[in-house]
Coordinates of C-alpha atoms in Angstrom, one line a residue:
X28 CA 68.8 143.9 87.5
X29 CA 68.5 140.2 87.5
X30 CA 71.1 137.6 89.4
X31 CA 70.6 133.8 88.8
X32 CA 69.3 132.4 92.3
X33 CA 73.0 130.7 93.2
X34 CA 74.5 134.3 92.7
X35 CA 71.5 135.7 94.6
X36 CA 72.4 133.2 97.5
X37 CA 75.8 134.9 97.5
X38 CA 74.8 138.3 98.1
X39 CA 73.5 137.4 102.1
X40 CA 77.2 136.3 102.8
X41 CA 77.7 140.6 102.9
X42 CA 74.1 140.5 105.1
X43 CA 74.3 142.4 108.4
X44 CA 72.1 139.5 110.0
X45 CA 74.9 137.0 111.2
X46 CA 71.9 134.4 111.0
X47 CA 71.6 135.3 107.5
X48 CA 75.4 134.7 106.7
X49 CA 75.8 131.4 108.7
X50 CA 72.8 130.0 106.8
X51 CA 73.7 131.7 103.7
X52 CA 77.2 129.9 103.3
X53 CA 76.3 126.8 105.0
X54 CA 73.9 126.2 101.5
X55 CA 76.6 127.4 99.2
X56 CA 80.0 125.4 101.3
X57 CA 79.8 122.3 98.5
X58 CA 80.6 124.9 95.6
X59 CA 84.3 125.3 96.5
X60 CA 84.4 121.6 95.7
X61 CA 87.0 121.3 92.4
X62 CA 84.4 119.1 90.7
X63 CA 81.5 121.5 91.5
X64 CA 80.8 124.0 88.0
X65 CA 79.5 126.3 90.2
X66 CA 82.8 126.6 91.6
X67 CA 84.0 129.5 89.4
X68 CA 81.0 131.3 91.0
X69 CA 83.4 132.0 93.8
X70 CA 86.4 133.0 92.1
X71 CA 85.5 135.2 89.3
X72 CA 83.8 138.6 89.7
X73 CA 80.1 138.6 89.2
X74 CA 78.2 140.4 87.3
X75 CA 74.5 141.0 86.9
X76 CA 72.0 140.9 83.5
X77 CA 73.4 144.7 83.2
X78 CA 76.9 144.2 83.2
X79 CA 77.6 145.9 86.6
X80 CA 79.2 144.5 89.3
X81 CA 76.8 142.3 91.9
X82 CA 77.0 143.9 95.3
X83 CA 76.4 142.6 98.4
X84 CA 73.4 143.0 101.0
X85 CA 75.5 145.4 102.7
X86 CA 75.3 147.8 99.5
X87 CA 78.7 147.0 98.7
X88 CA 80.3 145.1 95.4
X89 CA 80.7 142.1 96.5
X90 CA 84.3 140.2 96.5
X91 CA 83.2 136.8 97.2
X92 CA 86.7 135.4 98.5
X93 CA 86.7 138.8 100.7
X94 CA 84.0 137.9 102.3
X95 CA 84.7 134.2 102.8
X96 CA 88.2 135.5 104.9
X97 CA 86.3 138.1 106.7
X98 CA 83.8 135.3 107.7
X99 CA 86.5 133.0 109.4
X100 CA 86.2 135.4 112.5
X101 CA 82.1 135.3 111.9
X102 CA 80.3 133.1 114.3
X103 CA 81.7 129.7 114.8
X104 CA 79.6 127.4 112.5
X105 CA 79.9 129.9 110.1
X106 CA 83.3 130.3 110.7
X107 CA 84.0 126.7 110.1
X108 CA 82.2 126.8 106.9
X109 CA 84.5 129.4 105.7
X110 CA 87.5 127.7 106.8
X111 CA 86.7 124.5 105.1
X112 CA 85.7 126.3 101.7
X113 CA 89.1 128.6 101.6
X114 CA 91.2 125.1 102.3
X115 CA 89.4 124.0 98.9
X116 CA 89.6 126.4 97.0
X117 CA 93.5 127.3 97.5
X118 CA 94.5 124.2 95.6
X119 CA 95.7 126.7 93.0
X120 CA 97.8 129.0 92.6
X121 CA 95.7 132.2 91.4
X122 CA 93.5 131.8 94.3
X123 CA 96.1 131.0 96.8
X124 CA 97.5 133.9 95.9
X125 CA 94.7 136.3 96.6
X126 CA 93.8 134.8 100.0
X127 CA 96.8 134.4 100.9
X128 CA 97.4 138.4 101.2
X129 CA 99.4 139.9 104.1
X130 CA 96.9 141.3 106.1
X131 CA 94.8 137.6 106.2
X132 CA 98.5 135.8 106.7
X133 CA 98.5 137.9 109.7
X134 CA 95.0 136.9 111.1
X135 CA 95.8 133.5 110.3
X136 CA 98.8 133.5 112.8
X137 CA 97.0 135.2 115.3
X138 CA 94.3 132.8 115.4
X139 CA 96.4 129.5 115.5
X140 CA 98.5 131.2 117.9
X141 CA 95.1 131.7 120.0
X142 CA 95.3 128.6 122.7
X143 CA 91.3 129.1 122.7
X144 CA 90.5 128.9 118.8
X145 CA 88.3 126.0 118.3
X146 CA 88.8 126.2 114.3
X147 CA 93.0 126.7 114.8
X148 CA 93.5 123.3 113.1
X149 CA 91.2 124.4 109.8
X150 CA 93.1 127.5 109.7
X151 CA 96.3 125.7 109.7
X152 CA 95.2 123.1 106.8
X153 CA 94.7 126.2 105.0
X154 CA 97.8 127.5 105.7
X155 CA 99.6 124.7 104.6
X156 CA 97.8 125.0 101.5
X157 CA 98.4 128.7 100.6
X158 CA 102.1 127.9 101.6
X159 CA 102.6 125.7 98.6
X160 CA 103.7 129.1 96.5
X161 CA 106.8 130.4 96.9
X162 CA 104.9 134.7 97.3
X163 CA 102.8 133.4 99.9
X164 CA 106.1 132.1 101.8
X165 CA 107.8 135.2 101.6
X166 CA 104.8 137.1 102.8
X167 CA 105.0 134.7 105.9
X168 CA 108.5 135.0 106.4
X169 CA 107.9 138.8 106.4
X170 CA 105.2 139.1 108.4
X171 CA 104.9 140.2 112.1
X172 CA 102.1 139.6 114.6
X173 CA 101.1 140.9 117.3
X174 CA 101.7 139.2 120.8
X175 CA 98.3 140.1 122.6
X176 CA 96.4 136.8 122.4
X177 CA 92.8 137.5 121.6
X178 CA 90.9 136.5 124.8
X179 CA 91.0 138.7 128.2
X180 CA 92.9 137.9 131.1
X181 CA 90.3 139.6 133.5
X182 CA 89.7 137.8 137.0
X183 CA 86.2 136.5 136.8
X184 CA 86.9 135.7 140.6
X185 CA 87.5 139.8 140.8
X186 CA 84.6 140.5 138.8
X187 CA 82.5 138.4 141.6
X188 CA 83.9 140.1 144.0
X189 CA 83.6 143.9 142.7
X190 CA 79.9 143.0 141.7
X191 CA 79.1 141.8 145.1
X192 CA 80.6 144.7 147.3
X193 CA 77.9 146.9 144.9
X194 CA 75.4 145.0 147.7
X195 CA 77.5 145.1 150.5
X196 CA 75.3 146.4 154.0
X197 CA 76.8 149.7 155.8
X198 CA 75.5 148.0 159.0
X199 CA 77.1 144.7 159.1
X200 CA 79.3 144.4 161.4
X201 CA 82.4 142.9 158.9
X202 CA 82.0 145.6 156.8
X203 CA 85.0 147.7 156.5
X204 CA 86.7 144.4 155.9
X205 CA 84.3 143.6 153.0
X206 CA 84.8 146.8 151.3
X207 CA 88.5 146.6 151.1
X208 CA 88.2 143.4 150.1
X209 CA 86.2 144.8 147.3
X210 CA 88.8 147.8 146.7
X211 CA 91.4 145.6 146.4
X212 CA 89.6 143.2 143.6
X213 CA 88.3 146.1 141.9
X214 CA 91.7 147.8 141.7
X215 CA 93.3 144.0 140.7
X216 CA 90.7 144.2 137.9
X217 CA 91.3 147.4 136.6
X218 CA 95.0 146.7 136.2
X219 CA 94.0 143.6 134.2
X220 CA 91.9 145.3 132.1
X221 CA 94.5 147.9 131.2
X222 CA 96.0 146.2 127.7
X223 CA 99.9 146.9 127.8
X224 CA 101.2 147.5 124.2
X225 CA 101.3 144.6 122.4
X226 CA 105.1 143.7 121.1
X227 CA 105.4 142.8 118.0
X228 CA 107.0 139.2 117.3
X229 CA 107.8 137.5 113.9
X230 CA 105.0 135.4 112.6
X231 CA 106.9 132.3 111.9
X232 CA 108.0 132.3 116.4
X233 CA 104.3 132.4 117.4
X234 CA 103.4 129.1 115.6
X235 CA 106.5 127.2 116.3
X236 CA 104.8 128.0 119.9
X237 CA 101.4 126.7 118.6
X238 CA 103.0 123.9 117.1
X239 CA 104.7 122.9 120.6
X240 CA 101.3 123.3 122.4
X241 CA 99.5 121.3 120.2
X242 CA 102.1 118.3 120.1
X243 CA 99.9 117.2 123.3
X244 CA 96.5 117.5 122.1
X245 CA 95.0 114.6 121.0
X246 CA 94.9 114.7 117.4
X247 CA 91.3 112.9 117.5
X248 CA 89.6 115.1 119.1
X249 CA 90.6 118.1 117.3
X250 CA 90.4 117.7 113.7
X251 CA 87.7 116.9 111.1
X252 CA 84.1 116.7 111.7
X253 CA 84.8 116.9 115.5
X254 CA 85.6 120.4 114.9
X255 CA 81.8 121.4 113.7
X256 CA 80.9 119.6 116.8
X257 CA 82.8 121.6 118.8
X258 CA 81.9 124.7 117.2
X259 CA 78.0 123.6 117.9
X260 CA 78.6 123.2 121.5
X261 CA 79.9 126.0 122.3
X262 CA 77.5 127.6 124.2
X263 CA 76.8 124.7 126.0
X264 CA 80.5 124.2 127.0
X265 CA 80.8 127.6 128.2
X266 CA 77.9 127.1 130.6
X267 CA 78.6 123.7 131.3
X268 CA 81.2 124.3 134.5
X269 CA 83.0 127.7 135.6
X270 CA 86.6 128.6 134.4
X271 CA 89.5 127.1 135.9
X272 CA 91.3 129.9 137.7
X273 CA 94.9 130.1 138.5
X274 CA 96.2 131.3 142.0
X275 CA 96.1 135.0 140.7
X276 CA 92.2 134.3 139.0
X277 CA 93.3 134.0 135.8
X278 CA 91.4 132.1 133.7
X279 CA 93.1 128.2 132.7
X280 CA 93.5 128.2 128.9
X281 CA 93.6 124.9 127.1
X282 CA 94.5 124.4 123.5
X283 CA 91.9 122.7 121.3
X284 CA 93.7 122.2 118.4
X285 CA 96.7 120.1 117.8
X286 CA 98.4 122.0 114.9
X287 CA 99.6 118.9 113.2
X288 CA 99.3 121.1 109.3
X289 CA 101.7 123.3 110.7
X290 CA 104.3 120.6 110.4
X291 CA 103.6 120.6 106.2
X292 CA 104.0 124.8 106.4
X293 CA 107.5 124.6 107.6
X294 CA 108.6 121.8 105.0
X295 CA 106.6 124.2 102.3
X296 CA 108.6 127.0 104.2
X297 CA 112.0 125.6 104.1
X298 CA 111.6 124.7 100.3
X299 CA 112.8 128.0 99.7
X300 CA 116.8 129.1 100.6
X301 CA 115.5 131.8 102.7
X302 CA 113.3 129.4 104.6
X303 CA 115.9 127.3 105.3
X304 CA 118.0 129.8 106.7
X305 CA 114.9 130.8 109.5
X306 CA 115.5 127.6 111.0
X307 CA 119.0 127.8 111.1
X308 CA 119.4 131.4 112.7
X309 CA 119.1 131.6 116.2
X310 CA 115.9 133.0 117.3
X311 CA 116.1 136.7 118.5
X312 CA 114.9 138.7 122.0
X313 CA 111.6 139.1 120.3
X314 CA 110.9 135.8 122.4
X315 CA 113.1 135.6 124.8
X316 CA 111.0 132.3 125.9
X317 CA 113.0 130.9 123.3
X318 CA 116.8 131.5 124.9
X319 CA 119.2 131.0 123.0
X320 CA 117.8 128.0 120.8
X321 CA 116.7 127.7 117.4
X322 CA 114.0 127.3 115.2
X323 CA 115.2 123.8 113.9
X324 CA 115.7 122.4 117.7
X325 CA 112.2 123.6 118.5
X326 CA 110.9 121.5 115.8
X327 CA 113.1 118.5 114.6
X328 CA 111.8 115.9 118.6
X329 CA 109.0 115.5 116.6
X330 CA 110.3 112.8 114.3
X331 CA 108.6 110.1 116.1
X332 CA 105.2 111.7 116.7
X333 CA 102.2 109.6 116.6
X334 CA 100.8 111.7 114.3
X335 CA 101.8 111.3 110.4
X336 CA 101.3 114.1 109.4
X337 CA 103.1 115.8 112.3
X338 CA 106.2 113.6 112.1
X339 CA 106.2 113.4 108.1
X340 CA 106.1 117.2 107.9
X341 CA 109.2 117.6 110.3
X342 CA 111.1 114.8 108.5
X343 CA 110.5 116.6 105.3
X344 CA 111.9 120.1 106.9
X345 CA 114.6 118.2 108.2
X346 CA 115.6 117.3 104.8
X347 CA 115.6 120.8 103.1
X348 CA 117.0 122.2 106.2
X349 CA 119.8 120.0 105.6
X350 CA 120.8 120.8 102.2
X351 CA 122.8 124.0 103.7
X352 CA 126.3 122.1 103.5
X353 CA 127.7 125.1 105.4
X354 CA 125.8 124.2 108.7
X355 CA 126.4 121.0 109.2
X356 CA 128.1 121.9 112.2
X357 CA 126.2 123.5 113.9
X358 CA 123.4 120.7 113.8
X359 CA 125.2 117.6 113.9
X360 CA 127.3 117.1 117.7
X361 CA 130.5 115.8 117.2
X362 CA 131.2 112.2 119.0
X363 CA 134.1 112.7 121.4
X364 CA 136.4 111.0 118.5
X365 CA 135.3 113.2 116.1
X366 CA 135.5 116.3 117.9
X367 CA 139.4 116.1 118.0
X368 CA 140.4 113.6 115.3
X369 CA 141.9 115.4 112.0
X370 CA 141.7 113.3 109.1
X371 CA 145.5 113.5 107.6
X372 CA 145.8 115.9 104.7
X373 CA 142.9 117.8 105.2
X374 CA 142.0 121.4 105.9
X375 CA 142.3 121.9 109.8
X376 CA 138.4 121.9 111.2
X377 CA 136.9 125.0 112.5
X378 CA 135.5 125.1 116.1
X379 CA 132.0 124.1 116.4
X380 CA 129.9 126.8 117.0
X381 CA 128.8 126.9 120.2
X382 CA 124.9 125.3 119.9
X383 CA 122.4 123.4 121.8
X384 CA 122.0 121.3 118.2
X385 CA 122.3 117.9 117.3
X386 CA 119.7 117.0 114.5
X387 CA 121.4 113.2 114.4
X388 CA 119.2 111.2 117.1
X389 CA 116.0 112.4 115.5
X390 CA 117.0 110.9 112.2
X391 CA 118.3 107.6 113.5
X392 CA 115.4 106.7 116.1
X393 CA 112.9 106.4 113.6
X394 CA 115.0 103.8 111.7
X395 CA 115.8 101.7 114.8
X396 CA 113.8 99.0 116.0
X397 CA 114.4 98.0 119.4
X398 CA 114.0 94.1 119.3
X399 CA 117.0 94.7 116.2
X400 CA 118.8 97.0 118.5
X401 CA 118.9 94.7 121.3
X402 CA 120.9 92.1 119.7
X403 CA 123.8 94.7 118.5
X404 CA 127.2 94.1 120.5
X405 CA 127.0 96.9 123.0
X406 CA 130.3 98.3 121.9
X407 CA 128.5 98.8 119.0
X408 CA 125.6 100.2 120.9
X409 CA 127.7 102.5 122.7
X410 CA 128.7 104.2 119.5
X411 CA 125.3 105.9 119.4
X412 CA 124.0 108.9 120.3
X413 CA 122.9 108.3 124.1
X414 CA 119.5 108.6 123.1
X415 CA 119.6 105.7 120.8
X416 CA 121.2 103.1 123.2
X417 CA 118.7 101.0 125.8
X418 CA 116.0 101.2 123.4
X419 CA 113.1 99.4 124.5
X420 CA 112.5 96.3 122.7
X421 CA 108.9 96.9 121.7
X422 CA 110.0 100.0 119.8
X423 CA 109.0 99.7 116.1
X424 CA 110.5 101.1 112.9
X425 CA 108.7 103.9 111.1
X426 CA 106.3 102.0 109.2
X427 CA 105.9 104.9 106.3
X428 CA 108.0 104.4 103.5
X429 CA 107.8 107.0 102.3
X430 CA 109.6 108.2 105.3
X431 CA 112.1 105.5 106.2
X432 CA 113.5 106.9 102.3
X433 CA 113.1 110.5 103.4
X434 CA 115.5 109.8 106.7
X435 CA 118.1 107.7 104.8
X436 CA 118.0 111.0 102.5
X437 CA 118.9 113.3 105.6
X438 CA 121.7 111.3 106.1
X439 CA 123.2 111.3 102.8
X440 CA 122.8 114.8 102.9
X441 CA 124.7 114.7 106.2
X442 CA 127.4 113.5 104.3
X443 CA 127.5 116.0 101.8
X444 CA 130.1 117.4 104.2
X445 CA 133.1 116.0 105.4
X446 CA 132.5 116.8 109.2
X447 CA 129.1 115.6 108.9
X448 CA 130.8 112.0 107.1
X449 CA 133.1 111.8 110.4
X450 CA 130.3 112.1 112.5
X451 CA 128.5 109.4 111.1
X452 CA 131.1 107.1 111.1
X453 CA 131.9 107.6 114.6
X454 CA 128.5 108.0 115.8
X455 CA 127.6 104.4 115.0
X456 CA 124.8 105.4 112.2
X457 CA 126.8 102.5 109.6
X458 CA 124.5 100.2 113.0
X459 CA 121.5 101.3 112.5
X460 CA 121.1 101.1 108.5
X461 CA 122.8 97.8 108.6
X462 CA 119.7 96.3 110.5
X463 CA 117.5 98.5 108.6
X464 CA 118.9 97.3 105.3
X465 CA 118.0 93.5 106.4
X466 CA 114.5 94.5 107.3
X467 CA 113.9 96.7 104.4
X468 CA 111.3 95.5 101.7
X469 CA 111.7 98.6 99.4
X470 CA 114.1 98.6 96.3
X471 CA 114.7 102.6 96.3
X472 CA 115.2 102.6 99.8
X473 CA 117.6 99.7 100.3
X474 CA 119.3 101.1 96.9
X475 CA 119.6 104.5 98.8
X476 CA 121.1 102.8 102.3
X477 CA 123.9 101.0 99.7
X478 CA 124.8 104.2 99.0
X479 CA 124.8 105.8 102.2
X480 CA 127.0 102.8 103.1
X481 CA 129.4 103.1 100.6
X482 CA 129.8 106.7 101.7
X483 CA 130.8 106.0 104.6
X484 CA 132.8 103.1 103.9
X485 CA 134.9 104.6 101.5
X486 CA 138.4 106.0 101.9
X487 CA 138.6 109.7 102.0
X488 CA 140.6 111.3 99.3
X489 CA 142.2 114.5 98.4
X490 CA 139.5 115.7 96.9
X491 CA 136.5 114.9 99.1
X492 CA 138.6 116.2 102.1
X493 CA 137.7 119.6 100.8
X494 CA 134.5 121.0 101.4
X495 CA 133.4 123.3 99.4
X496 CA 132.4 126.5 101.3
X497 CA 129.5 128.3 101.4
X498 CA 126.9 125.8 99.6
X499 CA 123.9 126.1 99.9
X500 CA 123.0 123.1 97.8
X501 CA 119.8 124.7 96.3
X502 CA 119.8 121.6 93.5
X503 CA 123.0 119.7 93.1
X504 CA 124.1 118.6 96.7
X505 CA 127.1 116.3 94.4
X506 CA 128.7 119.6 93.4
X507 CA 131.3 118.9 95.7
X508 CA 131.9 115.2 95.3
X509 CA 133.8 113.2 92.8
X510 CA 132.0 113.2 89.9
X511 CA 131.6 109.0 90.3
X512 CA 129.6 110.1 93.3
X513 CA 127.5 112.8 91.5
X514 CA 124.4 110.2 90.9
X515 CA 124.7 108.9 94.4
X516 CA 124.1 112.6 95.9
X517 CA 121.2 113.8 93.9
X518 CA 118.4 114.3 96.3
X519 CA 115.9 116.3 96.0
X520 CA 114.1 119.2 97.4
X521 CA 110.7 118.4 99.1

């Protein structure tokens, strides 16, 4: 048998040595590269001069893109390496597709549900990646992990103490007050160290919660090359200064990462009807740490993030989440008008259901700019949600326009409905695109405010004081218009 040496090279990322794998792949990481011919080295199955399959050191046939997932919980240099050449080379679809199996989806939540993972924001670039096809999403949405996070909980104060009482002197005079000292650790520490079973919880709850950790993290310290750094320095950091302990001696956990990518996997996830319906369902007593909110709420504050990615991948949700006609209710708060107020001639308005919801303040602030604001008459002011009014006047519009087009979008899917066009009109949004109109430098976007205006504007008539049910507006969000107002409704799934 004969390899060439670049499939040779291959076979030590199956070595036993963990040496041997980390310096293995850290000489092969620039093949995943899509530009790199010896890219196809890692996707198709290799053969030898013989014809027979290439196996591994470990004696094994060797699966290249296996061993590349089973490597992300290697070591952490190697770890990274693995990380960084799965994100690369899921920017296609066959590929995606095989990483993106349940069993790896699974470790994949785990670990960016992990506060300690120094790697969790590789491992959600990747995730955002392998959610780009609609089998990986279902997977996801499928998909339960367990609670247990990885780490221990063990008292290292305990441990001290157990470990000390093993010295402990008979003679001294304190010491029957030592040793129950030392009873009482020991037995605090075995408790700790007895693992209850694990609940199971649906893998799309645990990283809304990593999502909402990491909205604190400062993005520059926890993404690109400063996560190789970190993963060199571990060691030192460990021995750098003992472990914060709680009052109970529980070790301080910090999250590394900031989890920004995990804003572009739920726009990728609500691209799909089912997805969108996850957000809109109220979560369930698998997390009661939730209460009685919803997906969507836990997610949509993020709309003025500092980070782009973070904010542009919630707008994006926002938008998809919004094409379900038939729950415009439940995100969008009535104004006090509005909440009573029956258009004449039109069906009598259902209750709205009972939610914590209201998506509309999170569209509108990024599209206010607080010097603009200031000058408003306050009776216009008042119009807006509270959180819009007393702006401060250093407060800048979003300066993405990519954006500013995708928010305007939201709200002409807001009035895709007729409760949602009430509550626009009475919630003062006509304000707020006004001055955004003036200021606005793009053609499509100012072209999509005129039509948001004359939406909103316009007399209601018999027709458009009917909504139309149960849509779910999957592709034509007009459906239910006049057909005049078909072109001004098309908007399209992210």
């Amino acid at each position: 048998m004969s390899l060439t040496p670049e499939v040779e090279l291959l076979t030590f990322l199956a070595d036993p040595n963990p040496q041997v794998r980390k310096e293995a792949i850290s000489a092969i990481v620039s093949f995943s590269a899509k530009e790199n011919p010896k890219r196809r080295l890692l996707l198709d199955p290799l053969k030898d001069s013989n014809g027979q399959p290439v196996r591994g050191r470990d004696g094994e046939p060797l699966d290249v893109l296996e061993r590349l997932k089973d490597m992300c919980s290697d070591q952490p240099l190697a770890a990274h390496d693995a990380f960084s050449m799965l994100v690369n080379l899921s920017d296609s679809p066959l590929p995606a597709l095989k990483i993106g199996s349940v069993d790896f989806l699974q470790f994949l939540v785990a670990y960016i549900g992990d506060s300690v993972s120094l790697l969790a924001d590789l491992a959600c670039m990747l995730l955002s990646n392998l959610t780009k096809y609609e089998p990986v999403v279902t997977r996801l949405l499928d998909a339960k992990v367990s609670d247990r996070p990885f780490y221990s909980f063990f008292s290292p104060t305990d441990l001290q103490l157990s470990m000390k009482g093993l010295d402990a002197d008979p003679s001294a005079p304190d010491y029957e007050e030592q040793r129950a000292k030392v009873t009482e650790a020991a037995a605090r520490l075995a408790k700790s160290m007895q693992q209850p079973e694990a609940k199971e919880v649906p893998a799309m709850y645990k990283l809304i919660r990593a999502f909402e950790e990491g909205a604190t993290v400062e993005t520059s310290a926890s993404s690109g090359a400063n996560m190789r750094e970190r993963a060199e320095a571990q060691k030192a950091e460990a021995g750098a200064k003992p472990l914060e302990v709680d009052g109970q001696g529980r070790p301080h956990v910090r999250r590394r990462s900031d989890c920004n990518f995990l804003a572009s996997v739920f726009a990728n996830v609500s691209v799909i009807p089912r997805g969108r319906e996850f957000f809109v369902q109220p979560f369930e007593d698998a997390d009661p740490a939730f209460g009685d909110s919803y997906p969507v709420g836990r997610i949509m504050v993020y709309t003025e993030h500092a980070s782009l990615i973070r904010r542009g991948g919630i707008i994006s949700a926002l938008k998809n989440i919004l094409f379900i006609k038939n729950k415009h209710q439940l995100l969008l708060a009535p104004s006090e008008n509005c909440a009573h107020e029956v258009i004449a001639g039109a069906p009598a308005r259902q209750e709205r259901p009972h939610s914590p919801l209201d998506v509309l303040p999170y569209i509108l602030l990024p599209l206010i700019d607080g010097k603009e604001l200031s000058k408003v008459d306050i009776e216009d002011q008042e119009a807006l949600p509270e959180a819009c009014q007393l702006i401060d006047e250093d407060k800048p519009r979003e300066k993405d326009p990519s954006l500013r087009l995708m928010l305007v979008e939201c709200l002409l899917l807001l009035c895709t409905s007729l409760y949602g066009r009430q509550c626009l009109r009475t919630r003062g949004v006509y304000v707020v695109v006004r001055e955004a109109h003036l200021a606005e430098d793009r053609e499509e976007i100012s072209e999509a405010v005129v039509r948001l205006v004359n939406l909103l504007k316009r007399d209601e008539s018999e027709d458009t004081m009917r909504d139309g049910g149960d849509d779910h507006g999957d592709v034509d969000v007009g459906a239910e218009e006049n057909d005049d107002d078909d072109e001004e409704m098309a908007v399209e799934v992210l």
